[in-house]
Amino acid sequence: MEEVKLPGNLWFPEDAFRQRFDDVLVSGHHRLRDSSIAFVGLARNCGQWLHGNLLRLQATGMMCKSWKLHVESNDCNDNTLEVLQRFCADNRQATFLYSTLDRPHLPGEFAGPRTIALAEYRDACQRWVRECAADCDYVVVADLDLWGGFSPHGLVSAIGEMVFLPGAYGMASVSLFEHDFGAGRMWGHYDLWALRGLGQRDCYWDQYRGGRGGFGYTWIPPVGSPPALVASAFGGMAIYRTSSYLKGTYDGVSDCEHVPFHRSIAEATGEMLYVCPAMRTVVSWMEPDHEADGIDGV
């Protein structure tokens, strides 16, 4: 599988936002040089994309004062375990925990066994941060099965945005996927399930399941434009202030595990979450002979 090339306006700033993008990026680099970051993520049967995504995180970590990484993995039947072993052997800052739980690789669903399992694994990542990385300035939660990874300048921009928004506890990504909605192949915003309360900090209603969420597929705010206030969002990667991240509680019993997590942080801190338009992830694209399904298994 070859990586697809995104249209430039999905990855780089439009002229109208270029100066703002540059200013925020400079601020992010300044803050990053004096900051420590903990990266955490989940990996199951994603060996095809895992190494590239780990290298992207490593490259971001090299811009920091210090970095650590931890991955939770289980029940793989591909080369995921071998990729983790090699990467952690080469990087003393990196660790992983592999478990044999004899759990099936669950398909996508709105709530149930899959989200309960995801909440359990993400809670394990949070425990690792609490025990091993509580002194880090930021925590980056990353999906490691992204086909096209993420934009490094976007993650730096998210940190820059947080410099100017001291009331922000975190920044989520704009996730992109290629799909045919009926008028040919196009790029859309993927992670509508975790997206709640666009412009409404206390609205956690699930408009996607409520039949009104389709607008979100075309909501791709321009790179470099100001952050968008949300009640919840993820998009395959989010960055949090560590002190705020550790106040959250994951719960996947009745909803996407990110939503109760973000609600619990907001209630505990009074702080806010934003989507950073410059922070992009590439979930999947359409292959020549079939439609890509995106990431939906754990």
PDB file of C-alpha atoms in Angstrom, residues 150-284:
ATOM      1  CA  PHE A 150      -0.293  12.797  11.498  1.00  0.00           C
ATOM      2  CA  SER A 151       1.173  16.183  10.630  1.00  0.00           C
ATOM      3  CA  PRO A 152       4.141  16.979  12.918  1.00  0.00           C
ATOM      4  CA  HIS A 153       3.655  20.718  12.396  1.00  0.00           C
ATOM      5  CA  GLY A 154       0.072  20.240  13.546  1.00  0.00           C
ATOM      6  CA  LEU A 155       1.062  18.813  16.905  1.00  0.00           C
ATOM      7  CA  VAL A 156       3.525  21.668  17.425  1.00  0.00           C
ATOM      8  CA  SER A 157       0.785  24.124  16.449  1.00  0.00           C
ATOM      9  CA  ALA A 158      -1.558  22.609  19.021  1.00  0.00           C
ATOM     10  CA  ILE A 159       1.003  23.318  21.735  1.00  0.00           C
ATOM     11  CA  GLY A 160       1.365  26.853  20.405  1.00  0.00           C
ATOM     12  CA  GLU A 161      -2.406  27.331  20.551  1.00  0.00           C
ATOM     13  CA  MET A 162      -2.423  26.190  24.181  1.00  0.00           C
ATOM     14  CA  VAL A 163       0.157  28.864  25.002  1.00  0.00           C
ATOM     15  CA  PHE A 164      -2.390  31.484  23.932  1.00  0.00           C
ATOM     16  CA  LEU A 165      -5.331  29.669  25.560  1.00  0.00           C
ATOM     17  CA  PRO A 166      -4.386  29.033  29.190  1.00  0.00           C
ATOM     18  CA  GLY A 167      -7.947  27.864  29.884  1.00  0.00           C
ATOM     19  CA  ALA A 168      -7.578  24.971  27.427  1.00  0.00           C
ATOM     20  CA  TYR A 169      -6.935  21.540  28.890  1.00  0.00           C
ATOM     21  CA  GLY A 170      -6.383  19.995  25.485  1.00  0.00           C
ATOM     22  CA  MET A 171      -6.467  20.077  21.686  1.00  0.00           C
ATOM     23  CA  ALA A 172      -7.969  17.389  19.446  1.00  0.00           C
ATOM     24  CA  SER A 173      -7.290  16.665  15.775  1.00  0.00           C
ATOM     25  CA  VAL A 174      -9.120  16.994  12.495  1.00  0.00           C
ATOM     26  CA  SER A 175      -9.156  13.418  11.173  1.00  0.00           C
ATOM     27  CA  LEU A 176      -9.307  12.872   7.421  1.00  0.00           C
ATOM     28  CA  PHE A 177     -10.537   9.921   5.370  1.00  0.00           C
ATOM     29  CA  GLU A 178     -11.252   9.427   1.697  1.00  0.00           C
ATOM     30  CA  HIS A 179     -14.743   8.232   0.814  1.00  0.00           C
ATOM     31  CA  ASP A 180     -17.301   8.242  -1.973  1.00  0.00           C
ATOM     32  CA  PHE A 181     -20.392   9.930  -0.560  1.00  0.00           C
ATOM     33  CA  GLY A 182     -22.179   9.561  -3.901  1.00  0.00           C
ATOM     34  CA  ALA A 183     -20.417  12.190  -5.985  1.00  0.00           C
ATOM     35  CA  GLY A 184     -17.020  10.559  -6.376  1.00  0.00           C
ATOM     36  CA  ARG A 185     -14.011  10.271  -4.111  1.00  0.00           C
ATOM     37  CA  MET A 186     -13.513  13.099  -1.662  1.00  0.00           C
ATOM     38  CA  TRP A 187     -11.929  13.785   1.708  1.00  0.00           C
ATOM     39  CA  GLY A 188     -14.095  14.088   4.782  1.00  0.00           C
ATOM     40  CA  HIS A 189     -13.825  14.529   8.550  1.00  0.00           C
ATOM     41  CA  TYR A 190     -13.751  11.021  10.000  1.00  0.00           C
ATOM     42  CA  ASP A 191     -14.169  11.010  13.774  1.00  0.00           C
ATOM     43  CA  LEU A 192     -17.664  12.406  14.231  1.00  0.00           C
ATOM     44  CA  TRP A 193     -18.457   9.952  17.000  1.00  0.00           C
ATOM     45  CA  ALA A 194     -16.211  11.620  19.582  1.00  0.00           C
ATOM     46  CA  LEU A 195     -17.113  15.123  18.344  1.00  0.00           C
ATOM     47  CA  ARG A 196     -19.683  16.762  20.587  1.00  0.00           C
ATOM     48  CA  GLY A 197     -20.853  20.304  21.182  1.00  0.00           C
ATOM     49  CA  LEU A 198     -19.133  22.156  18.348  1.00  0.00           C
ATOM     50  CA  GLY A 199     -19.059  25.689  19.746  1.00  0.00           C
ATOM     51  CA  GLN A 200     -20.878  24.496  22.885  1.00  0.00           C
ATOM     52  CA  ARG A 201     -18.610  23.594  25.773  1.00  0.00           C
ATOM     53  CA  ASP A 202     -21.233  21.739  27.850  1.00  0.00           C
ATOM     54  CA  CYS A 203     -23.228  19.937  25.132  1.00  0.00           C
ATOM     55  CA  TYR A 204     -22.471  16.207  25.007  1.00  0.00           C
ATOM     56  CA  TRP A 205     -25.506  15.184  22.977  1.00  0.00           C
ATOM     57  CA  ASP A 206     -24.669  12.632  20.296  1.00  0.00           C
ATOM     58  CA  GLN A 207     -25.986  14.283  17.159  1.00  0.00           C
ATOM     59  CA  TYR A 208     -24.434  11.520  15.052  1.00  0.00           C
ATOM     60  CA  ARG A 209     -26.663   8.839  16.562  1.00  0.00           C
ATOM     61  CA  GLY A 210     -29.438  11.422  16.726  1.00  0.00           C
ATOM     62  CA  GLY A 211     -29.487  11.557  12.932  1.00  0.00           C
ATOM     63  CA  ARG A 212     -28.101  15.085  12.595  1.00  0.00           C
ATOM     64  CA  GLY A 213     -24.375  14.488  12.499  1.00  0.00           C
ATOM     65  CA  GLY A 214     -23.806  14.101   8.779  1.00  0.00           C
ATOM     66  CA  PHE A 215     -22.803  17.754   8.431  1.00  0.00           C
ATOM     67  CA  GLY A 216     -19.568  16.898  10.202  1.00  0.00           C
ATOM     68  CA  TYR A 217     -18.170  14.951   7.257  1.00  0.00           C
ATOM     69  CA  THR A 218     -17.683  18.214   5.388  1.00  0.00           C
ATOM     70  CA  TRP A 219     -16.483  20.204   8.415  1.00  0.00           C
ATOM     71  CA  ILE A 220     -12.777  20.600   7.728  1.00  0.00           C
ATOM     72  CA  PRO A 221     -11.670  23.929   9.229  1.00  0.00           C
ATOM     73  CA  PRO A 222      -8.740  25.522   7.364  1.00  0.00           C
ATOM     74  CA  VAL A 223      -5.220  24.795   8.594  1.00  0.00           C
ATOM     75  CA  GLY A 224      -4.031  27.772  10.608  1.00  0.00           C
ATOM     76  CA  SER A 225      -7.494  29.040  11.488  1.00  0.00           C
ATOM     77  CA  PRO A 226      -8.314  29.551  15.192  1.00  0.00           C
ATOM     78  CA  PRO A 227      -9.151  26.555  17.388  1.00  0.00           C
ATOM     79  CA  ALA A 228     -12.798  25.495  17.572  1.00  0.00           C
ATOM     80  CA  LEU A 229     -14.359  25.116  21.010  1.00  0.00           C
ATOM     81  CA  VAL A 230     -15.930  21.686  21.562  1.00  0.00           C
ATOM     82  CA  ALA A 231     -17.290  19.653  24.443  1.00  0.00           C
ATOM     83  CA  SER A 232     -15.517  16.537  23.154  1.00  0.00           C
ATOM     84  CA  ALA A 233     -13.386  15.480  20.186  1.00  0.00           C
ATOM     85  CA  PHE A 234     -10.462  13.181  19.454  1.00  0.00           C
ATOM     86  CA  GLY A 235      -9.695  12.590  15.784  1.00  0.00           C
ATOM     87  CA  GLY A 236      -7.018   9.953  16.308  1.00  0.00           C
ATOM     88  CA  MET A 237      -4.728  12.219  18.324  1.00  0.00           C
ATOM     89  CA  ALA A 238      -5.185  14.668  21.168  1.00  0.00           C
ATOM     90  CA  ILE A 239      -2.780  16.544  23.408  1.00  0.00           C
ATOM     91  CA  TYR A 240      -3.569  17.361  27.029  1.00  0.00           C
ATOM     92  CA  ARG A 241      -1.963  19.231  29.879  1.00  0.00           C
ATOM     93  CA  THR A 242      -0.839  16.371  32.092  1.00  0.00           C
ATOM     94  CA  SER A 243      -2.427  17.747  35.250  1.00  0.00           C
ATOM     95  CA  SER A 244      -5.802  17.885  33.468  1.00  0.00           C
ATOM     96  CA  TYR A 245      -5.413  14.525  31.723  1.00  0.00           C
ATOM     97  CA  LEU A 246      -4.904  12.803  35.061  1.00  0.00           C
ATOM     98  CA  LYS A 247      -8.222  14.163  36.345  1.00  0.00           C
ATOM     99  CA  GLY A 248     -10.234  12.385  33.636  1.00  0.00           C
ATOM    100  CA  THR A 249     -12.074   9.060  33.842  1.00  0.00           C
ATOM    101  CA  TYR A 250     -12.578   6.786  30.834  1.00  0.00           C
ATOM    102  CA  ASP A 251     -15.929   4.977  30.574  1.00  0.00           C
ATOM    103  CA  GLY A 252     -17.183   3.072  27.550  1.00  0.00           C
ATOM    104  CA  VAL A 253     -20.371   1.515  28.916  1.00  0.00           C
ATOM    105  CA  SER A 254     -22.875   3.738  27.123  1.00  0.00           C
ATOM    106  CA  ASP A 255     -20.866   6.024  24.829  1.00  0.00           C
ATOM    107  CA  CYS A 256     -17.591   6.583  23.012  1.00  0.00           C
ATOM    108  CA  GLU A 257     -14.947   6.368  25.729  1.00  0.00           C
ATOM    109  CA  HIS A 258     -13.562   9.820  24.912  1.00  0.00           C
ATOM    110  CA  VAL A 259     -16.820  11.609  25.707  1.00  0.00           C
ATOM    111  CA  PRO A 260     -17.109  10.707  29.425  1.00  0.00           C
ATOM    112  CA  PHE A 261     -13.360  11.288  29.704  1.00  0.00           C
ATOM    113  CA  HIS A 262     -13.608  14.830  28.398  1.00  0.00           C
ATOM    114  CA  ARG A 263     -16.725  15.551  30.398  1.00  0.00           C
ATOM    115  CA  SER A 264     -15.024  14.429  33.602  1.00  0.00           C
ATOM    116  CA  ILE A 265     -12.001  16.663  32.924  1.00  0.00           C
ATOM    117  CA  ALA A 266     -14.200  19.683  32.232  1.00  0.00           C
ATOM    118  CA  GLU A 267     -16.191  19.086  35.407  1.00  0.00           C
ATOM    119  CA  ALA A 268     -13.053  18.627  37.504  1.00  0.00           C
ATOM    120  CA  THR A 269     -11.105  21.588  36.125  1.00  0.00           C
ATOM    121  CA  GLY A 270     -13.526  24.083  34.582  1.00  0.00           C
ATOM    122  CA  GLU A 271     -11.182  24.117  31.576  1.00  0.00           C
ATOM    123  CA  MET A 272     -12.043  23.693  27.897  1.00  0.00           C
ATOM    124  CA  LEU A 273     -11.233  21.462  24.937  1.00  0.00           C
ATOM    125  CA  TYR A 274     -10.654  22.636  21.380  1.00  0.00           C
ATOM    126  CA  VAL A 275     -10.121  21.160  17.937  1.00  0.00           C
ATOM    127  CA  CYS A 276      -6.874  22.488  16.470  1.00  0.00           C
ATOM    128  CA  PRO A 277      -7.418  22.880  12.701  1.00  0.00           C
ATOM    129  CA  ALA A 278      -3.690  22.511  11.986  1.00  0.00           C
ATOM    130  CA  MET A 279      -3.466  19.169  13.780  1.00  0.00           C
ATOM    131  CA  ARG A 280      -4.374  16.613  11.104  1.00  0.00           C
ATOM    132  CA  THR A 281      -4.478  12.844  11.117  1.00  0.00           C
ATOM    133  CA  VAL A 282      -4.963  10.666   8.041  1.00  0.00           C
ATOM    134  CA  VAL A 283      -7.161   7.721   8.951  1.00  0.00           C
ATOM    135  CA  SER A 284      -7.577   5.956   5.600  1.00  0.00           C
TER     136      SER A 284
END
